[in-house]
Structure formats: C-alpha cells, structure tokens
Amino acid sequence: KMLGRVLCTVLFVGAFPSRADASQGHISVVLLGATGDLAKKYLWQGLFQLYLDQVSSGHSFTFHGAALTALEPGQRLMFDVLKKLSCPPDEAPDRCAVLKDQFLKLSQYHQLKTAENYTALHREIETLLRQEGLREAGRIFYFSVPPFAYTEIARHINSSCRPPAGAWLRVVLEKPFGHDLASAQQLAAELAGFFREEEMYRVDHYLGKQAVAHILPFRDQNRQFLDPIWNQHHVERVEVVLKETVDAKGRTSFYEQYGVIRDVLQNHLTEALMFLVMELPANVSSAQEVLQHKLQAFQSLWGLERSSAVLGQYQAYDSQVQEELQEARGYVSTTPTFAGVLIRSDSLRWDGVPFLLTSGKALDERVGYARVLFKNRAYCTQSGTLRDAGHSQCKPKQIIFYFGHGALNTPAVLVSRNLFQPVMPKDSWKEAEARSDLHIFGQPLSDFYMYSPVKERDAYSVLISNIYHGRKDFFITTENLLASWAFWTPLLDSTSRQPPRLYPGGVENQHLLDFELVSGGVAFSVAEPAELLNPGRQMPSDFRAIQSKFRQSPLVSAWAEDLVSQLASDMEEAAVRSVARSGQFHLALSGGSSPVVLFQRLARHHYGFPWKHTHVWLVDERCVPLTDSESNFLSLHRHLLQRVRVPYFNIHPMPVHLNRRLCVEEDGGTELYTQDIAALVANASFDLVLLGVGTDGHTASLFPRSESGLEGAPTVVLTESPVKPHQRMSLSLPLINRARQVFVLVLGKGKHDITTLLSRVGHEPRKWPISGVSPSSGQLVWYVDYEALLG
C-alpha cells in the first residue's frame, strides 16, 4: 500500500494534487544500475528534480531502483544515496523536507537479474496501480549499465515488462553506443529487435548542458542578425573545445578501448558542432526537422583522413595502464588522450571554413565552449589605447557558447558588443554584470554582452525532464548515431597505429599541443622533442621485405593513407605528362568505396593537377539515376568533381538513364558511350584507367563468368552483378586493356584473401576478371596497402 500511504500524506500536506486530479495517469520509473557511479552522482538527483518539478502536474510516480545486487545490501546502498539528495537553493526548506520524504517513500529497490525478476516487477507495478485505481500513463527504463548488458535487459523488458496498451514506453540508453560504425550498427540492430525507434532515448549529456541546448534557440531568435553573417564570407573558423585537468587514472580500462576521440569528439563535440553548422529548421522545436537538418549537415562534411588530426598522450598514461591493467613493464599504448581535429564542409554556407574540435585530459584548465570567430574586415586608424577604450570594429568579433567551468565557472552565452545585442528569453537567461577584471580569449568581459541562466540546472536534470516530456530532439536517434560513426570511423582506422605525441600534463604542456592548419590538414606547431621512446618496439619498417612486383607488374605498397597519397601524386604526374604530350588527359575512374579517399586527396592536396585539360570518364556505373545514393557518378561528384575545376563539357557520366528508363538495351546507352569514347579519345586508348578489385575478383562491373565484357570488341557493355543493384554498365576488358596506364587500388583486410589468391593464379578472367587486366601496349601498376597484402 506504498502509493496509497503517500497519496494520503499528500492530501494532508497539500503539496500534491488530489487523487481525482491525478487523471493523467501513473508513471513508473525504473533505474537499472541504481547503485552505480552515474546513478549516485547524477541520476537520482535528476529524478528527484523531476519529482519536484512535476509533483503537481497531474501524474503520480513510483521510482524503482534496480541492480544485480541482492535485495538487502542493494536496498541499503540505494537509500544511502537517496538520503543525501538535495533541493535547489530556491526551494523552501519545509516543502523540500516533505517532498524528499515522499520521494523516499515512493522509491523501492529490486534485484533484477533473471527473466523471473522482470516478470515479478511487472506484476508488482500492475498490482499497485490496480489497488489504487490508477491508470498507467507510461514507464521509463533508464539503462545506467554497460552496453554489453543492453541486449539481455531489452529482451526481458520486451517479453515481460512492457506497460499495457495505451501506455508509452521510454527506454533511456547511455553511451558508449559502439566503438565504430560496425559495432554501432550491430548494437542498433539488436535493440531494434525489441524497441521501436520512438521508444529509445540515447543520452548525450552535453545536449542537456544549458549553453549547448540554447544554440538552436539562439540562432532562431536572432535570425535577423545572424542570417547575413552566418556563412563562409564572414566566419573565420568554428571551434568546439572540451579541456580537462584530470587524467584517466581509475578509468584506463575504459580509456584503452575508447580514447579521447570516441569518448568526447564523436559524440559531445560533434553534436554541439551540428547545432552550430546545420541549416536552421523552420521550426526548431520539431524533433523531426532538427534530425533531418542534422543528417544533411553530416552528409556535407568532407571525409576525415589521418592528416585531419593531431594526437597526444600525457606521459604518465602508460604507467597508469601498466598498473591498473597489469600490463608488462615495457607496454606502450597508442591510445590518444588529446586530439585536435579539422573538419570541413562542402555546403554553400560553410565551404572553406575550418571547424576545429579539440579535447584532452591533463591539460592546463577545465573548460568547455563552442566559439564562432568572425573575420575582421575593419581597418582602424586610431591607436591601440583608443581602440581598447570603446567597442571598436577592430576588436575580435565572436559568439561563444560557454558550457561551464573555466574563468566564468557558469554556463553563458557571450556576443561581442561590436557585433549586435542578442535577443535572449528573459524568463530563462539574464544579462550578467560586465566585469572588466575577468578576461576571456584575451578580452575583458566588458567587451561582450554576456548572459547566464536564471536558474542553473544540471545536464541530467534537463535530460530527464525532456524524457518525461518526450522531447526526442534532445537525444540521439539511430540514424544520427550511425551518421556520426560513419563520419568518424575512417579517422579512427587510419590513426589506430599512429604514435601520439607525448606531453607532460598541466601547465608544463606549454606550446607542445598547439596546432595549425597545414595544406588541407592540421599539424603540431612546434617540433616534438627528439626521443627514442621504445627502441625494442616493432615499427612498420620492421615487417618482412615486400617484393616490388605483383603478378609480374610493378607493386607500390604502404599503409593505406601513405599509399593513397603516393597514388594521387602518380596520377598527377601522369596527367601533367599527358597534357604536355597531347594537350589533354583522359582519365577513367571506377566506383565503389576504395576510391573515395583518393578523390578526397586529389581535391584537397593536388592544386597542380591539370583539371582544365582533363576529361573524366567512368569505368562503370550502376543502373540507377545519377542522383541516387548508389550512383558511382554521384559519389565522384560529391568527393571530387564539385571541388575541382573540371570544365563541364569534359565530364562524361555513363548514359544509364535514357528515355526515363534504366539500362534498356534498345535505348543504346552502351553504343552512345562507345561512340563518345571513339570520338574524343585517340584510338579509344585512355591515358589512365583506375580500377579496384572485389572480394570475388571482379573489377569495374565485370564479374566472374560474366556473359559480356570479358572478351571480344573494345566496347561498353551491360552486365549483371550478383548484388543489388544488379544491372550495371561497364567498360569491357578489351577496352580497358587499350589504356596507356592502368592503376589498380586495393585497400583493407577484407581484400587480403583475394590478394593472396591473385598472387598465385594466372590469366583466368572467366574466374577472376581482374586477372585479365593486361594493357596491350601500356603499363599496369598495383597499389596494395599492407592490410590487403599481409593481412
């Protein structure tokens, strides 16, 4: 009769609605991991704050703490935490005491270990509500447990602890949500087997920080000022930064698996960046519109490569790992504890503007902020003293969303006084005193309009309130999550073997971690002190010698990023030679995922490439509209063509879409492309053809036992792929073999088996079409990375 006793008390103290008024129904909150660190530090306090805020809302509540610990010790641990809960300073002490007492009476501990435990909890909730004559409005399950436990718990909830029809279910999930794209996809697929998308609330607690949560409303309320200047013509750069003074001591088992990029940049800082750079929805309160615009912002970002990041590690980290994980004395970790990453967008608004994301442990201060720094176009004739006296146009212009800590020690929004005075909601943000004794980014606070929250709230309290209200725009959807991992995983892969720069920690770091923009990437500003860190450690150069021939043709091999860099340089060299010889360069490019990094490299680093004299052809194309995400041409356009100056009439997509039909033989698409090649390419001999290799040995869209294209005339053919989309258009093998040069790019562990097989087989194009590539009067060069070559 727990609820009944509480309701009687409520009527007596007048703090709650009457039972008749509680018509919105009952909400059961189940906190899994109720005795863990996160629950102790934040979640119970957040749930108590929810209760304080909503006690008169018309809902009644019960709070069920749950863990694996047995009933008696678990109950003792949980109530030790609950007794320490506190009310906000503006809460009257008498009311606080009453509400805290009621909250404790409404809270119970359960051991949830087996399917039977979940069934028993479900029955207990049902019995309680039936006895009190209350309708169930919904249930919240908060997973404050490691992700490896998610699937089993989800299965139990789905099978025996769902609320009845008509009541909602909200399942709250804490990060990490995987450690790369593949693991995130797997976890997402498992959870999708038990919960609908609208039932899942993935927490990124940074979205509950008041300054972060206000970025979109600020942009919306200040459209009149921001619309003219929120773009590449006015913004110099965007920075999102989280600096910590603490190190990873006590958390090295987690940190060894994740590192700073997975821990902070892939989630917290990326989400804040998206709020800054996404196109502003017409309705910023619409979760669906916000998500749609965030996904579009992700799609506009350039892919990351190794040169996009600088990595560091504080010097004591290795010894902490050795001590906490019982690693051998000579163990050397390459896990980064500091990262600075350059991100770029190809959107019309942000093209050319660097976005810098930075985070690290054992740094000189604890602070977090998102900062938009504007270009300064003013020339001021007055002296420095006069300039500093007023709000000169020559002073820096910036907007800062200050997350907390640091010099201000409070969340804040700051706008340079020489920009504009912002519109801020007076019920939630107040203008702060302009103190000239405090400085931020070298400027006195008096140079800014500064606003701080009327009532400062913990991020988890904000998020728990949003869960209660069903505000999905404050949480990470599956689509959003996978878009973020798809963006970050290539950088994680390319830097996994990169030794981070060592730094002493704290103020002793001095300028060691400063970095700058260098030729499309970032690099540390000062040279690393020369020191042989571990003479006995195996380095890439220690691998067995690799022969310089593969299938009797020249072989270039290196780690993937170095290999792509070399290939791009060789392509530029071939292009320059061809233009010098004939005035033009005919380049045929393959589709697929491997060339994407090459396209990006060519666009970012090869300004001497003679694009003006280059004709771009396709080696193959899927039979889909050119605007389809599966289209090879669309990928080529996104990653290369829209970033370089190739004359429009020098771009030759394959004509797969004619007469509103796709790859219909009577439409003659293959004949048209063959004729174009014959008319423009001397002797139908491309200057360079770039190919890839499939795991089954296919190349271009020429597949094993293909009925066309493996022999016969040098033409363009229609082929069938074993995977969707099945219909393809491709250059035939005889046409490829007329090229002056053919480069074959092979990347990744997934290609190791086929690479090994190809090293042993002869000329058998019916079985392995790539084995039939042999230019009749040209050169074939293989570019194979170490993972494909050595496994």
GROMACS .gro file of C-alpha atoms in nm, residues 146-368:
model
  223
  146PRO     CA    1   2.740  -0.123  -1.955
  147PRO     CA    2   2.626  -0.162  -2.318
  148PHE     CA    3   2.713  -0.534  -2.323
  149ALA     CA    4   2.413  -0.584  -2.091
  150TYR     CA    5   2.169  -0.391  -2.313
  151THR     CA    6   2.050  -0.677  -2.530
  152GLU     CA    7   1.963  -0.915  -2.245
  153ILE     CA    8   1.785  -0.642  -2.048
  154ALA     CA    9   1.599  -0.531  -2.361
  155ARG     CA   10   1.483  -0.888  -2.420
  156HIS     CA   11   1.347  -0.914  -2.064
  157ILE     CA   12   1.165  -0.579  -2.082
  158ASN     CA   13   1.015  -0.659  -2.421
  159SER     CA   14   0.898  -1.005  -2.322
  160SER     CA   15   0.767  -0.947  -1.971
  161CYS     CA   16   0.785  -0.586  -1.851
  162ARG     CA   17   0.620  -0.367  -2.114
  163PRO     CA   18   0.338  -0.137  -1.999
  164PRO     CA   19  -0.016  -0.222  -2.115
  165ALA     CA   20  -0.163  -0.099  -2.444
  166GLY     CA   21  -0.227   0.274  -2.437
  167ALA     CA   22   0.069   0.348  -2.210
  168TRP     CA   23   0.403   0.461  -2.353
  169LEU     CA   24   0.746   0.304  -2.302
  170ARG     CA   25   1.065   0.515  -2.294
  171VAL     CA   26   1.397   0.334  -2.278
  172VAL     CA   27   1.695   0.554  -2.194
  173LEU     CA   28   2.039   0.439  -2.309
  174GLU     CA   29   2.380   0.569  -2.200
  175LYS     CA   30   2.691   0.578  -2.422
  176PRO     CA   31   2.909   0.423  -2.546
  177PHE     CA   32   2.688   0.314  -2.836
  178GLY     CA   33   2.954   0.101  -3.003
  179HIS     CA   34   3.318   0.180  -3.074
  180ASP     CA   35   3.297   0.215  -3.454
  181LEU     CA   36   3.039   0.200  -3.732
  182ALA     CA   37   3.016  -0.182  -3.746
  183SER     CA   38   2.968  -0.227  -3.368
  184ALA     CA   39   2.716   0.060  -3.356
  185GLN     CA   40   2.520  -0.099  -3.642
  186GLN     CA   41   2.520  -0.433  -3.460
  187LEU     CA   42   2.400  -0.285  -3.130
  188ALA     CA   43   2.137  -0.076  -3.310
  189ALA     CA   44   2.008  -0.384  -3.494
  190GLU     CA   45   1.987  -0.583  -3.170
  191LEU     CA   46   1.792  -0.310  -2.989
  192ALA     CA   47   1.563  -0.261  -3.290
  193GLY     CA   48   1.452  -0.621  -3.239
  194PHE     CA   49   1.296  -0.521  -2.904
  195PHE     CA   50   1.210  -0.149  -2.916
  196ARG     CA   51   1.063   0.089  -3.171
  197GLU     CA   52   1.271   0.393  -3.264
  198GLU     CA   53   1.033   0.631  -3.088
  199GLU     CA   54   1.077   0.430  -2.763
  200MET     CA   55   1.457   0.475  -2.748
  201TYR     CA   56   1.625   0.781  -2.593
  202ARG     CA   57   2.005   0.769  -2.639
  203VAL     CA   58   2.166   1.012  -2.397
  204ASP     CA   59   2.445   1.251  -2.482
  205HIS     CA   60   2.454   1.455  -2.162
  206TYR     CA   61   2.608   1.751  -2.349
  207LEU     CA   62   2.269   1.805  -2.511
  208GLY     CA   63   2.140   1.876  -2.160
  209LYS     CA   64   2.401   2.143  -2.091
  210GLN     CA   65   2.220   2.474  -2.091
  211ALA     CA   66   2.460   2.655  -2.325
  212VAL     CA   67   2.453   2.369  -2.579
  213ALA     CA   68   2.076   2.332  -2.557
  214HIS     CA   69   2.040   2.704  -2.630
  215ILE     CA   70   2.243   2.709  -2.955
  216LEU     CA   71   1.946   2.639  -3.183
  217PRO     CA   72   1.702   2.867  -2.997
  218PHE     CA   73   1.967   3.143  -3.003
  219ARG     CA   74   2.011   3.107  -3.379
  220ASP     CA   75   1.635   3.105  -3.426
  221GLN     CA   76   1.566   3.409  -3.208
  222ASN     CA   77   1.849   3.610  -3.368
  223ARG     CA   78   1.789   3.523  -3.732
  224GLN     CA   79   1.771   3.891  -3.829
  225PHE     CA   80   2.129   3.948  -3.709
  226LEU     CA   81   2.280   3.611  -3.798
  227ASP     CA   82   2.138   3.542  -4.144
  228PRO     CA   83   2.373   3.788  -4.319
  229ILE     CA   84   2.689   3.680  -4.133
  230TRP     CA   85   2.646   3.307  -4.050
  231ASN     CA   86   2.841   3.189  -4.358
  232GLN     CA   87   3.179   3.141  -4.525
  233HIS     CA   88   3.207   3.508  -4.622
  234HIS     CA   89   3.204   3.627  -4.262
  235VAL     CA   90   3.310   3.336  -4.037
  236GLU     CA   91   3.683   3.276  -3.997
  237ARG     CA   92   3.653   2.949  -3.804
  238VAL     CA   93   3.439   2.750  -3.562
  239GLU     CA   94   3.589   2.588  -3.250
  240VAL     CA   95   3.431   2.331  -3.018
  241VAL     CA   96   3.654   2.257  -2.720
  242LEU     CA   97   3.649   2.049  -2.402
  243LYS     CA   98   3.962   2.069  -2.187
  244GLU     CA   99   4.008   1.868  -1.867
  245THR     CA  100   4.270   1.895  -1.596
  246VAL     CA  101   4.207   1.541  -1.466
  247ASP     CA  102   4.375   1.240  -1.622
  248ALA     CA  103   4.238   0.891  -1.693
  249LYS     CA  104   4.359   0.734  -1.369
  250GLY     CA  105   4.100   0.485  -1.246
  251ARG     CA  106   3.938   0.470  -1.593
  252THR     CA  107   4.220   0.326  -1.803
  253SER     CA  108   4.030   0.002  -1.877
  254PHE     CA  109   3.762   0.216  -2.046
  255TYR     CA  110   4.009   0.457  -2.198
  256GLU     CA  111   4.225   0.187  -2.355
  257GLN     CA  112   3.919   0.072  -2.551
  258TYR     CA  113   3.791   0.415  -2.649
  259GLY     CA  114   4.040   0.701  -2.626
  260VAL     CA  115   3.956   1.069  -2.646
  261ILE     CA  116   3.801   1.069  -2.996
  262ARG     CA  117   3.544   0.802  -2.912
  263ASP     CA  118   3.492   0.936  -2.560
  264VAL     CA  119   3.435   1.304  -2.641
  265LEU     CA  120   3.472   1.413  -3.004
  266GLN     CA  121   3.249   1.157  -3.180
  267ASN     CA  122   2.957   1.245  -2.955
  268HIS     CA  123   2.965   1.557  -2.732
  269LEU     CA  124   3.165   1.790  -2.954
  270THR     CA  125   3.015   1.665  -3.279
  271GLU     CA  126   2.661   1.724  -3.151
  272ALA     CA  127   2.747   2.080  -3.046
  273LEU     CA  128   2.909   2.140  -3.387
  274MET     CA  129   2.599   2.013  -3.567
  275PHE     CA  130   2.383   2.266  -3.381
  276LEU     CA  131   2.616   2.543  -3.498
  277VAL     CA  132   2.652   2.447  -3.865
  278MET     CA  133   2.328   2.270  -3.963
  279GLU     CA  134   2.077   2.466  -4.168
  280LEU     CA  135   1.825   2.618  -3.930
  281PRO     CA  136   1.487   2.438  -3.942
  282ALA     CA  137   1.175   2.646  -3.987
  283ASN     CA  138   1.059   2.502  -3.653
  284VAL     CA  139   1.347   2.441  -3.411
  285SER     CA  140   1.105   2.268  -3.171
  286SER     CA  141   1.030   1.993  -3.424
  287ALA     CA  142   1.244   1.689  -3.342
  288GLN     CA  143   1.189   1.553  -3.692
  289GLU     CA  144   1.303   1.875  -3.864
  290VAL     CA  145   1.607   1.910  -3.638
  291LEU     CA  146   1.712   1.550  -3.709
  292GLN     CA  147   1.664   1.593  -4.084
  293HIS     CA  148   1.882   1.903  -4.090
  294LYS     CA  149   2.149   1.740  -3.872
  295LEU     CA  150   2.171   1.446  -4.111
  296GLN     CA  151   2.206   1.684  -4.406
  297ALA     CA  152   2.489   1.859  -4.220
  298PHE     CA  153   2.665   1.522  -4.170
  299GLN     CA  154   2.633   1.448  -4.541
  300SER     CA  155   2.802   1.776  -4.630
  301LEU     CA  156   3.118   1.702  -4.426
  302TRP     CA  157   3.439   1.604  -4.601
  303GLY     CA  158   3.567   1.261  -4.505
  304LEU     CA  159   3.840   1.257  -4.240
  305GLU     CA  160   4.190   1.128  -4.310
  306ARG     CA  161   4.499   1.087  -4.099
  307SER     CA  162   4.622   1.440  -4.171
  308SER     CA  163   4.291   1.575  -4.034
  309ALA     CA  164   4.404   1.514  -3.675
  310VAL     CA  165   4.686   1.566  -3.429
  311LEU     CA  166   4.701   1.323  -3.137
  312GLY     CA  167   4.870   1.335  -2.799
  313GLN     CA  168   4.906   1.129  -2.484
  314TYR     CA  169   5.007   1.252  -2.138
  315GLN     CA  170   5.332   1.093  -2.024
  316ALA     CA  171   5.201   0.918  -1.712
  317TYR     CA  172   4.931   0.730  -1.908
  318ASP     CA  173   5.145   0.424  -1.994
  319SER     CA  174   5.244   0.365  -1.632
  320GLN     CA  175   4.880   0.403  -1.522
  321VAL     CA  176   4.775   0.142  -1.778
  322GLN     CA  177   5.051  -0.092  -1.665
  323GLU     CA  178   4.943  -0.056  -1.303
  324GLU     CA  179   4.566  -0.078  -1.347
  325LEU     CA  180   4.552  -0.339  -1.625
  326GLN     CA  181   4.856  -0.540  -1.514
  327GLU     CA  182   5.032  -0.486  -1.844
  328ALA     CA  183   5.402  -0.571  -1.882
  329ARG     CA  184   5.653  -0.309  -1.774
  330GLY     CA  185   5.755  -0.223  -2.132
  331TYR     CA  186   5.395  -0.191  -2.256
  332VAL     CA  187   5.340   0.109  -2.483
  333SER     CA  188   4.989   0.232  -2.556
  334THR     CA  189   4.898   0.435  -2.865
  335THR     CA  190   4.563   0.543  -2.716
  336PRO     CA  191   4.526   0.921  -2.757
  337THR     CA  192   4.431   1.130  -2.453
  338PHE     CA  193   4.439   1.452  -2.661
  339ALA     CA  194   4.308   1.519  -3.010
  340GLY     CA  195   4.271   1.822  -3.233
  341VAL     CA  196   4.067   1.754  -3.547
  342LEU     CA  197   3.999   1.967  -3.853
  343ILE     CA  198   3.656   1.919  -4.010
  344ARG     CA  199   3.539   2.083  -4.332
  345SER     CA  200   3.204   2.107  -4.507
  346ASP     CA  201   3.129   2.141  -4.878
  347SER     CA  202   2.797   2.314  -4.814
  348LEU     CA  203   2.748   2.651  -4.981
  349ARG     CA  204   2.725   2.815  -4.638
  350TRP     CA  205   3.046   2.672  -4.490
  351ASP     CA  206   3.275   2.587  -4.782
  352GLY     CA  207   3.631   2.677  -4.683
  353VAL     CA  208   3.556   2.743  -4.312
  354PRO     CA  209   3.764   2.524  -4.076
  355PHE     CA  210   3.580   2.358  -3.789
  356LEU     CA  211   3.823   2.268  -3.510
  357LEU     CA  212   3.728   2.009  -3.247
  358THR     CA  213   3.969   1.976  -2.955
  359SER     CA  214   3.967   1.776  -2.633
  360GLY     CA  215   4.216   1.630  -2.393
  361LYS     CA  216   4.299   1.517  -2.043
  362ALA     CA  217   4.576   1.650  -1.817
  363LEU     CA  218   4.554   1.996  -1.977
  364ASP     CA  219   4.609   2.336  -1.817
  365GLU     CA  220   4.244   2.421  -1.740
  366ARG     CA  221   3.897   2.273  -1.716
  367VAL     CA  222   3.667   2.446  -1.963
  368GLY     CA  223   3.424   2.374  -2.245
   0.00000   0.00000   0.00000
